[in-house]
């Protein structure tokens, strides 16, 4: 016999499933009321509520618990499973999720809504399809989110019927029927939907403030990358520096090596490109252009932040209005700040403020940067 305290309408933080004709606790949400009291465990079988026998219809249990308040006494067959300590796994989310719009989640009220860029602590990954997570900033009890595997399948459109394990499709205060949910996926051979290319959750770690070695300005042609770069370089040449691109073309009249370009031979550039000595490179009008890694290292070793203005080359990107959203989609998860350059002075102030902030505050970075 287990006694719990409950406020009418309060979510218990527990979901149920029917197993062999019995009502079983499917999961207990970390930080919820049941978890805090520590009296029930996943796998426990519910037999009675306040002396009333629970039949195998989940709706009966739902009715018993929905409006219950004060002391609630449960008769259970214990599973003798102990709860797990929350894991120290933190992820950065790279998509928006609203459980209210998810027809697969076993309990919408138990779901956790989040947005792109949110940092979550994953506290339980026992379920193949549904993880328990909580927000790092707000803390509090955990909620259900799609697992990496589930969201990969949903986004990759793999053609097959996937029958999810019985999810425990009743949560306190929510009616439900005992049925399995199915997901239908469509096949695609398009490389952009390759499972390994999908960015869903990124493992991150919190690090103290550190000095950045580079500032990379990325944007479509005509949005003012070069103007922002030059304004920053002129404002503090002792703090910021840049590189000159290498090129295989011959110097024009009046051009000097090392002023606007570093001139070299095509064979030398091709050999260095093959050996991975260029950060980026391309060909224009029969000549090679590129940014050499050594030139970046020289700026950094001189104690300055190397400012780079990258222009992603893509034959399909014809106009600025088309380029920007495509760049955002393809590379947005790498961006620290997105600036709409309606006013150069205002954009410059925003850029400077962002640089000062990242140098003085703790940050979540990919774990591959740390370990």
XYZ file of N, CA and C in Angstrom, residues 28 49 60 69 108 113 116 122 141 158 169 190 256 326:
42
model
N 8.205 7.052 -15.225
C 8.032 8.120 -14.248
C 8.919 9.273 -14.684
N -7.100 1.832 -6.306
C -6.969 3.248 -6.000
C -8.028 3.591 -4.959
N -10.675 3.677 -16.647
C -11.130 3.619 -15.254
C -10.099 4.256 -14.345
N -7.727 14.327 -4.959
C -6.945 15.331 -4.242
C -6.704 14.844 -2.821
N 0.560 13.727 -24.662
C 0.895 15.087 -25.068
C 1.200 15.974 -23.868
N 8.045 20.987 -24.829
C 8.167 21.842 -26.011
C 9.524 22.532 -25.997
N 14.680 25.506 -31.641
C 16.043 25.411 -32.141
C 16.973 26.282 -31.295
N 19.436 15.546 -20.942
C 18.762 14.268 -21.142
C 18.916 13.455 -19.869
N 10.811 19.759 -13.640
C 10.593 18.361 -13.971
C 10.871 18.103 -15.441
N 12.233 6.943 -44.230
C 12.586 5.576 -44.580
C 11.298 4.796 -44.783
N 0.166 4.407 -23.104
C -0.558 5.488 -23.757
C -1.645 6.105 -22.905
N 17.772 10.736 -51.880
C 18.403 12.041 -51.886
C 19.406 12.136 -50.738
N 50.920 44.612 -56.147
C 52.132 44.102 -55.509
C 51.785 42.906 -54.644
N 18.805 29.688 -47.973
C 19.451 28.405 -48.238
C 20.723 28.259 -47.407
